[in-house]
CSV table of C-alpha atoms in Angstrom, one decimal:
chain,number,residue,atom,x,y,z
A,11,UNK,CA,-56.1,24.4,6.7
A,12,UNK,CA,-53.8,21.4,5.9
A,13,UNK,CA,-55.7,18.2,5.2
A,14,UNK,CA,-54.1,14.8,4.8
A,15,UNK,CA,-57.0,12.5,4.2
A,16,UNK,CA,-59.0,11.7,1.1
A,17,UNK,CA,-59.6,14.5,-1.3
A,18,UNK,CA,-63.2,15.7,-0.7
A,19,UNK,CA,-65.1,16.5,-3.9
A,20,UNK,CA,-67.4,19.5,-4.0
A,21,UNK,CA,-66.5,20.6,-0.5
A,22,UNK,CA,-67.1,24.3,0.0
A,23,UNK,CA,-64.4,25.8,2.1
A,24,UNK,CA,-65.4,29.4,1.6
A,25,UNK,CA,-62.5,31.8,2.1
A,26,UNK,CA,-60.2,29.3,3.8
A,27,UNK,CA,-57.0,28.4,2.0
A,28,UNK,CA,-56.8,24.6,1.9
A,29,UNK,CA,-53.5,22.7,1.4
A,30,UNK,CA,-54.2,19.2,0.3
A,31,UNK,CA,-51.3,16.8,1.3
A,32,UNK,CA,-50.7,13.6,-0.6
A,33,UNK,CA,-53.6,11.6,1.1
A,34,UNK,CA,-53.2,8.7,3.5
A,35,UNK,CA,-56.0,6.4,4.4
A,36,UNK,CA,-56.6,3.2,6.5
A,37,UNK,CA,-58.9,0.3,5.9
A,38,UNK,CA,-61.5,-0.3,8.5
A,39,UNK,CA,-59.6,-0.3,11.8
A,40,UNK,CA,-56.1,-1.0,10.5
A,41,UNK,CA,-54.8,2.1,12.1
A,42,UNK,CA,-51.1,1.0,11.9
A,43,UNK,CA,-51.2,0.4,8.1
A,44,UNK,CA,-51.2,3.6,6.0
A,45,UNK,CA,-52.3,3.6,2.4
A,46,UNK,CA,-52.3,6.2,-0.3
A,47,UNK,CA,-55.3,7.6,-2.0
A,48,UNK,CA,-55.5,4.6,-4.3
A,49,UNK,CA,-55.3,2.1,-1.4
A,50,UNK,CA,-51.7,1.1,-2.0
A,51,UNK,CA,-49.2,0.9,0.9
A,52,UNK,CA,-47.4,4.2,1.4
A,53,UNK,CA,-43.6,4.4,0.7
A,54,UNK,CA,-41.0,6.3,2.6
A,55,UNK,CA,-40.7,8.7,-0.3
A,56,UNK,CA,-44.5,9.3,-0.2
A,57,UNK,CA,-44.5,10.1,3.5
A,58,UNK,CA,-41.4,12.3,3.0
A,59,UNK,CA,-43.3,14.4,0.5
A,60,UNK,CA,-46.1,15.0,3.0
A,61,UNK,CA,-43.6,16.0,5.7
A,62,UNK,CA,-41.9,18.4,3.3
A,63,UNK,CA,-45.2,20.0,2.3
A,64,UNK,CA,-46.2,20.5,6.0
A,65,UNK,CA,-42.9,22.1,6.9
A,66,UNK,CA,-42.8,24.4,3.9
A,67,UNK,CA,-46.4,25.5,4.3
A,68,UNK,CA,-46.0,26.5,8.0
A,69,UNK,CA,-42.6,28.2,7.5
A,70,UNK,CA,-44.1,30.2,4.7
A,71,UNK,CA,-47.4,31.0,6.5
A,72,UNK,CA,-45.9,31.8,9.9
A,73,UNK,CA,-49.1,31.0,11.9
A,74,UNK,CA,-50.0,32.9,15.0
A,75,UNK,CA,-51.7,29.7,16.2
A,76,UNK,CA,-51.5,26.0,15.2
A,77,UNK,CA,-54.4,23.6,15.9
A,78,UNK,CA,-53.7,19.9,15.6
A,79,UNK,CA,-56.7,17.6,15.2
A,80,UNK,CA,-56.8,14.8,17.8
A,81,UNK,CA,-53.1,14.5,18.3
A,82,UNK,CA,-51.6,13.7,20.8
A,83,UNK,CA,-54.7,11.9,22.0
A,84,UNK,CA,-54.8,9.9,18.8
A,85,UNK,CA,-53.3,9.6,15.2
A,86,UNK,CA,-50.1,8.6,16.8
A,87,UNK,CA,-48.9,6.8,13.7
A,88,UNK,CA,-48.5,10.3,12.3
A,89,UNK,CA,-46.6,11.6,15.3
A,90,UNK,CA,-43.6,12.5,13.2
A,91,UNK,CA,-45.7,14.8,11.1
A,92,UNK,CA,-47.5,16.5,14.0
A,93,UNK,CA,-44.2,17.1,15.9
A,94,UNK,CA,-42.6,18.5,12.7
A,95,UNK,CA,-45.6,20.8,12.3
A,96,UNK,CA,-45.1,22.1,15.9
A,97,UNK,CA,-41.4,22.6,15.4
A,98,UNK,CA,-41.9,24.4,12.1
A,99,UNK,CA,-44.5,26.7,13.7
A,100,UNK,CA,-42.2,27.5,16.6
A,101,UNK,CA,-39.3,28.3,14.2
A,102,UNK,CA,-41.5,30.6,12.1
A,103,UNK,CA,-43.1,32.3,15.1
A,104,UNK,CA,-41.7,31.7,18.6
A,105,UNK,CA,-44.8,33.2,20.2
A,106,UNK,CA,-47.3,31.0,18.4
A,107,UNK,CA,-50.0,29.2,20.4
A,108,UNK,CA,-50.2,25.5,19.8
A,109,UNK,CA,-53.6,23.9,20.5
A,110,UNK,CA,-55.1,20.5,20.2
A,111,UNK,CA,-58.7,20.0,19.0
A,112,UNK,CA,-60.7,16.9,20.0
A,113,UNK,CA,-64.3,15.8,20.0
A,114,UNK,CA,-66.2,15.2,23.3
A,115,UNK,CA,-64.8,11.6,23.7
A,116,UNK,CA,-61.4,10.9,22.2
A,117,UNK,CA,-61.2,7.0,22.1
A,118,UNK,CA,-60.2,6.0,25.6
A,119,UNK,CA,-56.7,4.7,25.8
A,120,UNK,CA,-55.7,4.2,29.5
A,121,UNK,CA,-52.1,3.1,28.5
A,122,UNK,CA,-51.5,6.4,26.8
A,123,UNK,CA,-52.5,8.8,29.6
A,124,UNK,CA,-49.0,9.5,30.8
A,125,UNK,CA,-47.5,9.9,27.4
A,126,UNK,CA,-50.3,12.2,26.2
A,127,UNK,CA,-50.0,14.3,29.3
A,128,UNK,CA,-46.3,14.7,28.8
A,129,UNK,CA,-46.7,15.8,25.2
A,130,UNK,CA,-49.4,18.3,26.1
A,131,UNK,CA,-47.3,19.8,28.9
A,132,UNK,CA,-44.2,20.1,26.8
A,133,UNK,CA,-45.6,21.2,23.5
A,134,UNK,CA,-49.1,22.6,23.8
A,135,UNK,CA,-50.8,25.8,25.2
A,136,UNK,CA,-54.3,24.3,25.3
A,137,UNK,CA,-56.8,21.7,24.4
A,138,UNK,CA,-60.2,22.5,22.7
A,139,UNK,CA,-62.8,19.9,23.6
A,140,UNK,CA,-65.8,20.2,21.4
A,141,UNK,CA,-68.2,19.0,24.0
A,142,UNK,CA,-70.1,20.0,27.2
A,143,UNK,CA,-68.4,19.5,30.5
A,144,UNK,CA,-71.8,19.5,32.2
A,145,UNK,CA,-72.9,16.5,30.0
A,146,UNK,CA,-69.8,14.4,29.4
A,147,UNK,CA,-66.5,16.0,30.5
A,148,UNK,CA,-63.2,14.9,28.9
A,149,UNK,CA,-61.9,13.5,32.2
A,150,UNK,CA,-64.7,10.9,32.2
A,151,UNK,CA,-62.7,8.9,29.7
A,152,UNK,CA,-59.3,10.7,29.9
A,153,UNK,CA,-58.5,11.2,33.6
A,154,UNK,CA,-55.4,13.3,32.9
A,155,UNK,CA,-53.2,14.5,35.8
A,156,UNK,CA,-54.1,17.7,37.6
A,157,UNK,CA,-51.3,19.7,36.1
A,158,UNK,CA,-52.9,19.2,32.6
A,159,UNK,CA,-56.3,20.5,33.8
A,160,UNK,CA,-55.4,24.1,33.2
A,161,UNK,CA,-54.9,23.3,29.5
A,162,UNK,CA,-58.4,21.8,29.0
A,163,UNK,CA,-61.2,24.1,27.6
A,164,UNK,CA,-64.6,22.7,26.8
A,165,UNK,CA,-66.0,24.9,24.0
A,166,UNK,CA,-69.4,23.3,23.3
A,167,UNK,CA,-70.8,20.8,20.8
A,168,UNK,CA,-70.7,22.0,17.2
A,169,UNK,CA,-74.4,21.9,16.9
A,170,UNK,CA,-76.1,22.7,13.6
A,171,UNK,CA,-79.2,24.8,13.6
A,172,UNK,CA,-82.3,23.1,14.9
A,173,UNK,CA,-84.3,21.5,12.0
A,174,UNK,CA,-88.0,22.2,11.9
A,175,UNK,CA,-89.7,18.8,12.1
A,176,UNK,CA,-93.0,19.5,10.3
A,177,UNK,CA,-95.5,16.7,10.3
A,178,UNK,CA,-94.1,13.7,12.1
A,179,UNK,CA,-94.2,10.5,10.0
A,180,UNK,CA,-94.9,7.0,11.4
A,181,UNK,CA,-91.8,5.4,9.8
A,182,UNK,CA,-88.6,4.0,11.3
A,183,UNK,CA,-85.5,5.6,9.9
A,184,UNK,CA,-82.3,3.6,10.1
A,185,UNK,CA,-78.9,5.2,9.2
A,186,UNK,CA,-75.3,4.4,9.9
A,187,UNK,CA,-73.5,7.5,8.6
A,188,UNK,CA,-71.4,7.9,5.6
A,189,UNK,CA,-68.9,5.1,6.3
A,190,UNK,CA,-68.8,1.3,6.3
A,191,UNK,CA,-69.6,0.9,10.0
A,192,UNK,CA,-73.0,-0.5,11.1
A,193,UNK,CA,-73.5,-3.2,8.4
A,194,UNK,CA,-74.6,-5.7,11.0
A,195,UNK,CA,-77.2,-3.2,12.3
A,196,UNK,CA,-78.5,-2.7,8.7
A,197,UNK,CA,-79.1,-6.4,8.2
A,198,UNK,CA,-80.8,-6.7,11.6
A,199,UNK,CA,-83.0,-3.7,10.8
A,200,UNK,CA,-84.0,-5.1,7.5
A,201,UNK,CA,-85.0,-8.3,9.2
A,202,UNK,CA,-86.9,-6.3,11.9
A,203,UNK,CA,-88.9,-4.6,9.2
A,204,UNK,CA,-90.5,-7.9,8.3
A,205,UNK,CA,-91.9,-8.0,11.9
A,206,UNK,CA,-93.4,-4.5,11.8
A,207,UNK,CA,-96.4,-3.0,10.1
A,208,UNK,CA,-95.0,0.5,9.7
A,209,UNK,CA,-92.6,1.7,7.0
A,210,UNK,CA,-88.9,1.1,7.5
A,211,UNK,CA,-86.3,3.3,5.6
A,212,UNK,CA,-82.7,2.2,5.6
A,213,UNK,CA,-79.8,4.6,4.5
A,214,UNK,CA,-76.5,2.9,3.6
A,215,UNK,CA,-73.1,4.5,3.9
A,216,UNK,CA,-69.7,3.7,2.5
A,217,UNK,CA,-68.0,4.0,-0.8
A,218,UNK,CA,-69.7,0.7,-1.8
A,219,UNK,CA,-73.2,2.0,-0.8
A,220,UNK,CA,-74.7,1.2,-4.2
A,221,UNK,CA,-73.6,-2.4,-4.0
A,222,UNK,CA,-74.6,-2.8,-0.4
A,223,UNK,CA,-78.0,-1.3,-1.1
A,224,UNK,CA,-78.5,-3.9,-3.9
A,225,UNK,CA,-77.5,-6.7,-1.6
A,226,UNK,CA,-79.9,-5.6,1.1
A,227,UNK,CA,-82.8,-5.3,-1.4
A,228,UNK,CA,-82.1,-8.8,-2.8
A,229,UNK,CA,-81.9,-10.3,0.7
A,230,UNK,CA,-84.8,-8.6,2.3
A,231,UNK,CA,-88.0,-8.1,0.3
A,232,UNK,CA,-90.6,-6.9,2.8
A,233,UNK,CA,-93.0,-4.5,1.1
A,234,UNK,CA,-92.6,-2.0,3.9
A,235,UNK,CA,-88.9,-1.7,3.5
A,236,UNK,CA,-87.1,1.0,1.5
A,237,UNK,CA,-83.3,0.8,1.1
A,238,UNK,CA,-81.1,3.5,-0.5
A,239,UNK,CA,-77.6,5.1,-0.2
A,240,UNK,CA,-77.1,7.8,2.4
A,241,UNK,CA,-78.7,11.1,1.6
A,242,UNK,CA,-77.5,14.7,2.3
A,243,UNK,CA,-81.0,15.6,3.7
A,244,UNK,CA,-80.6,13.1,6.6
A,245,UNK,CA,-81.1,15.8,9.2
A,246,UNK,CA,-84.4,16.8,7.7
A,247,UNK,CA,-85.5,13.1,7.4
A,248,UNK,CA,-84.6,12.3,11.0
A,249,UNK,CA,-86.3,15.4,12.3
A,250,UNK,CA,-89.7,14.2,11.1
A,251,UNK,CA,-89.3,10.4,11.5
A,252,UNK,CA,-91.4,8.4,13.8
A,253,UNK,CA,-88.3,6.7,15.3
A,254,UNK,CA,-84.6,6.9,14.5
A,255,UNK,CA,-82.2,3.9,14.7
A,256,UNK,CA,-78.6,4.8,14.4
A,257,UNK,CA,-75.0,4.4,15.6
A,258,UNK,CA,-73.8,7.0,18.0
A,259,UNK,CA,-70.9,8.9,16.4
A,260,UNK,CA,-70.4,12.6,17.2
A,261,UNK,CA,-72.3,13.9,14.2
A,262,UNK,CA,-75.3,11.5,14.8
A,263,UNK,CA,-75.5,12.8,18.4
A,264,UNK,CA,-75.6,16.4,17.1
A,265,UNK,CA,-78.3,15.6,14.6
A,266,UNK,CA,-80.4,14.1,17.4
A,267,UNK,CA,-79.8,17.2,19.6
A,268,UNK,CA,-81.4,19.4,17.0
A,269,UNK,CA,-84.7,17.5,16.9
A,270,UNK,CA,-87.3,15.7,19.1
A,271,UNK,CA,-87.4,12.3,17.4
A,272,UNK,CA,-87.4,9.3,19.7
A,273,UNK,CA,-84.2,7.3,19.0
A,274,UNK,CA,-82.6,3.9,19.5
A,275,UNK,CA,-78.8,4.2,19.7
A,276,UNK,CA,-76.8,1.1,18.7
A,277,UNK,CA,-73.2,2.2,19.2
A,278,UNK,CA,-70.5,0.7,17.0
A,279,UNK,CA,-68.1,-1.5,19.1
A,280,UNK,CA,-66.0,-2.8,16.2
A,281,UNK,CA,-62.4,-3.4,17.0
A,282,UNK,CA,-63.2,-2.9,20.7
A,283,UNK,CA,-63.7,0.8,20.2
A,284,UNK,CA,-65.7,2.3,23.1
A,285,UNK,CA,-66.2,6.0,22.2
A,286,UNK,CA,-69.7,5.5,20.7
A,287,UNK,CA,-70.7,3.2,23.6
A,288,UNK,CA,-69.8,5.8,26.2
A,289,UNK,CA,-71.7,8.5,24.3
A,290,UNK,CA,-74.8,6.3,23.7
A,291,UNK,CA,-75.0,5.2,27.3
A,292,UNK,CA,-74.9,8.8,28.5
A,293,UNK,CA,-77.5,9.9,26.0
A,294,UNK,CA,-79.6,6.9,26.9
A,295,UNK,CA,-80.2,8.4,30.3
A,296,UNK,CA,-82.5,11.0,28.7
A,297,UNK,CA,-86.3,10.4,28.0
A,298,UNK,CA,-87.0,9.2,24.5
A,299,UNK,CA,-83.6,7.8,23.9
A,300,UNK,CA,-82.4,4.3,24.5
A,301,UNK,CA,-79.0,2.6,24.1
A,302,UNK,CA,-79.1,-1.0,22.8
A,303,UNK,CA,-75.9,-3.0,22.3
A,304,UNK,CA,-75.7,-4.9,19.1
A,305,UNK,CA,-74.8,-8.3,20.7
A,306,UNK,CA,-77.9,-8.0,22.9
A,307,UNK,CA,-80.3,-7.2,20.1
A,308,UNK,CA,-82.5,-9.4,18.0
A,309,UNK,CA,-84.7,-8.4,15.0
A,310,UNK,CA,-87.8,-9.1,17.2
A,311,UNK,CA,-86.5,-6.8,20.1
A,312,UNK,CA,-85.5,-4.1,17.6
A,313,UNK,CA,-88.9,-4.2,15.8
A,314,UNK,CA,-90.9,-4.1,19.1
A,315,UNK,CA,-88.8,-1.2,20.5
A,316,UNK,CA,-89.0,0.8,17.4
A,317,UNK,CA,-92.8,0.3,17.0
A,318,UNK,CA,-93.3,1.4,20.6
A,319,UNK,CA,-91.2,4.5,20.3
A,320,UNK,CA,-92.6,5.5,16.9
A,321,UNK,CA,-96.1,5.3,18.4
A,322,UNK,CA,-95.1,7.6,21.3
A,323,UNK,CA,-94.8,11.3,21.6
A,324,UNK,CA,-91.9,13.6,20.8
A,325,UNK,CA,-89.1,13.5,23.3
A,326,UNK,CA,-87.8,16.5,25.2
A,327,UNK,CA,-84.9,18.5,23.8
A,328,UNK,CA,-81.4,17.4,24.8
A,329,UNK,CA,-79.8,19.9,27.2
A,330,UNK,CA,-76.5,20.0,25.3
A,331,UNK,CA,-74.4,23.2,25.3
A,332,UNK,CA,-73.8,24.0,21.7
A,333,UNK,CA,-71.8,26.5,19.8
A,334,UNK,CA,-71.1,27.5,16.2
A,335,UNK,CA,-67.3,27.5,16.6
A,336,UNK,CA,-67.2,31.0,18.2
A,337,UNK,CA,-66.2,29.7,21.6
A,338,UNK,CA,-63.3,27.8,20.1
A,339,UNK,CA,-62.1,30.8,18.1
A,340,UNK,CA,-62.3,33.0,21.2
A,341,UNK,CA,-60.3,30.5,23.2
A,342,UNK,CA,-57.6,30.3,20.6
A,343,UNK,CA,-57.4,34.1,20.7
A,344,UNK,CA,-57.3,34.2,24.5
A,345,UNK,CA,-54.6,31.6,24.6
A,346,UNK,CA,-52.6,33.5,22.0
A,347,UNK,CA,-52.9,36.6,24.0
A,348,UNK,CA,-51.6,34.8,27.1
A,349,UNK,CA,-48.5,33.5,25.2
A,350,UNK,CA,-47.6,36.9,23.7
């Protein structure tokens, strides 16, 4: 596995060989401005070192299959690297299968449909969609031409094991993931807590979680409010919460799919991104789940909705087709066999 993002500390990769490229990052939604691991703007020499490492690794490894994450649906600023990876793989093994791996909803980009389709048809043998075609098929947001349809393979949501809920609490759990999205929701939830009699528990994400936690505690002093940085036991916490309030990223949807906790979904729409909105609106069609857009919410509405849902019964299970990765692996092998 070649990874080009931030170096992850204490990340157990098991028997997988990991090649860490010189990392590149972006700030918030500045997708066209690449920075190094320290936040400085990248140089041509820095990017050239990444490109050289990618090419050398693939020419040495000679893969039977290459899987690119998101590209060509996204990460287009790294097009040179992805195309170089494909070319190096083909040079090393002319019969290699080249696949793309995407979540259920790659961020919709209507202007990129034709270019994405062209790249898929010219360079790829298949697309692995980690979602359920019966719930939210790829073509809902990416209506690709018919000649691309044969490349698309839905291989199921990467669902973790179901979490035993135990005794359900009467609290409201508010979480926005491990990043910096959702700060507006955290402030609104902290204000909503002052309008509720039940406990409210806020989990803060981001590299500055400690500072943001301190700010929220100083600004909102209700005795029923607990604020702390994001915790690794979030799946267990949400499984036994009275009501969950969260964004609606891919991982959040999976956590909700493994429990029966009533949930309010407030999708991130920052920088006009719509992926989370599409997912939240679809999930909001099921009992015990509701989609609320941040610009339509007030602390009063949020408090009343959370209190009502926390006082209700468990919701039915979500009928999402899930998989542990086996379907994806088998599809890669089937595609490889077809290219041999």
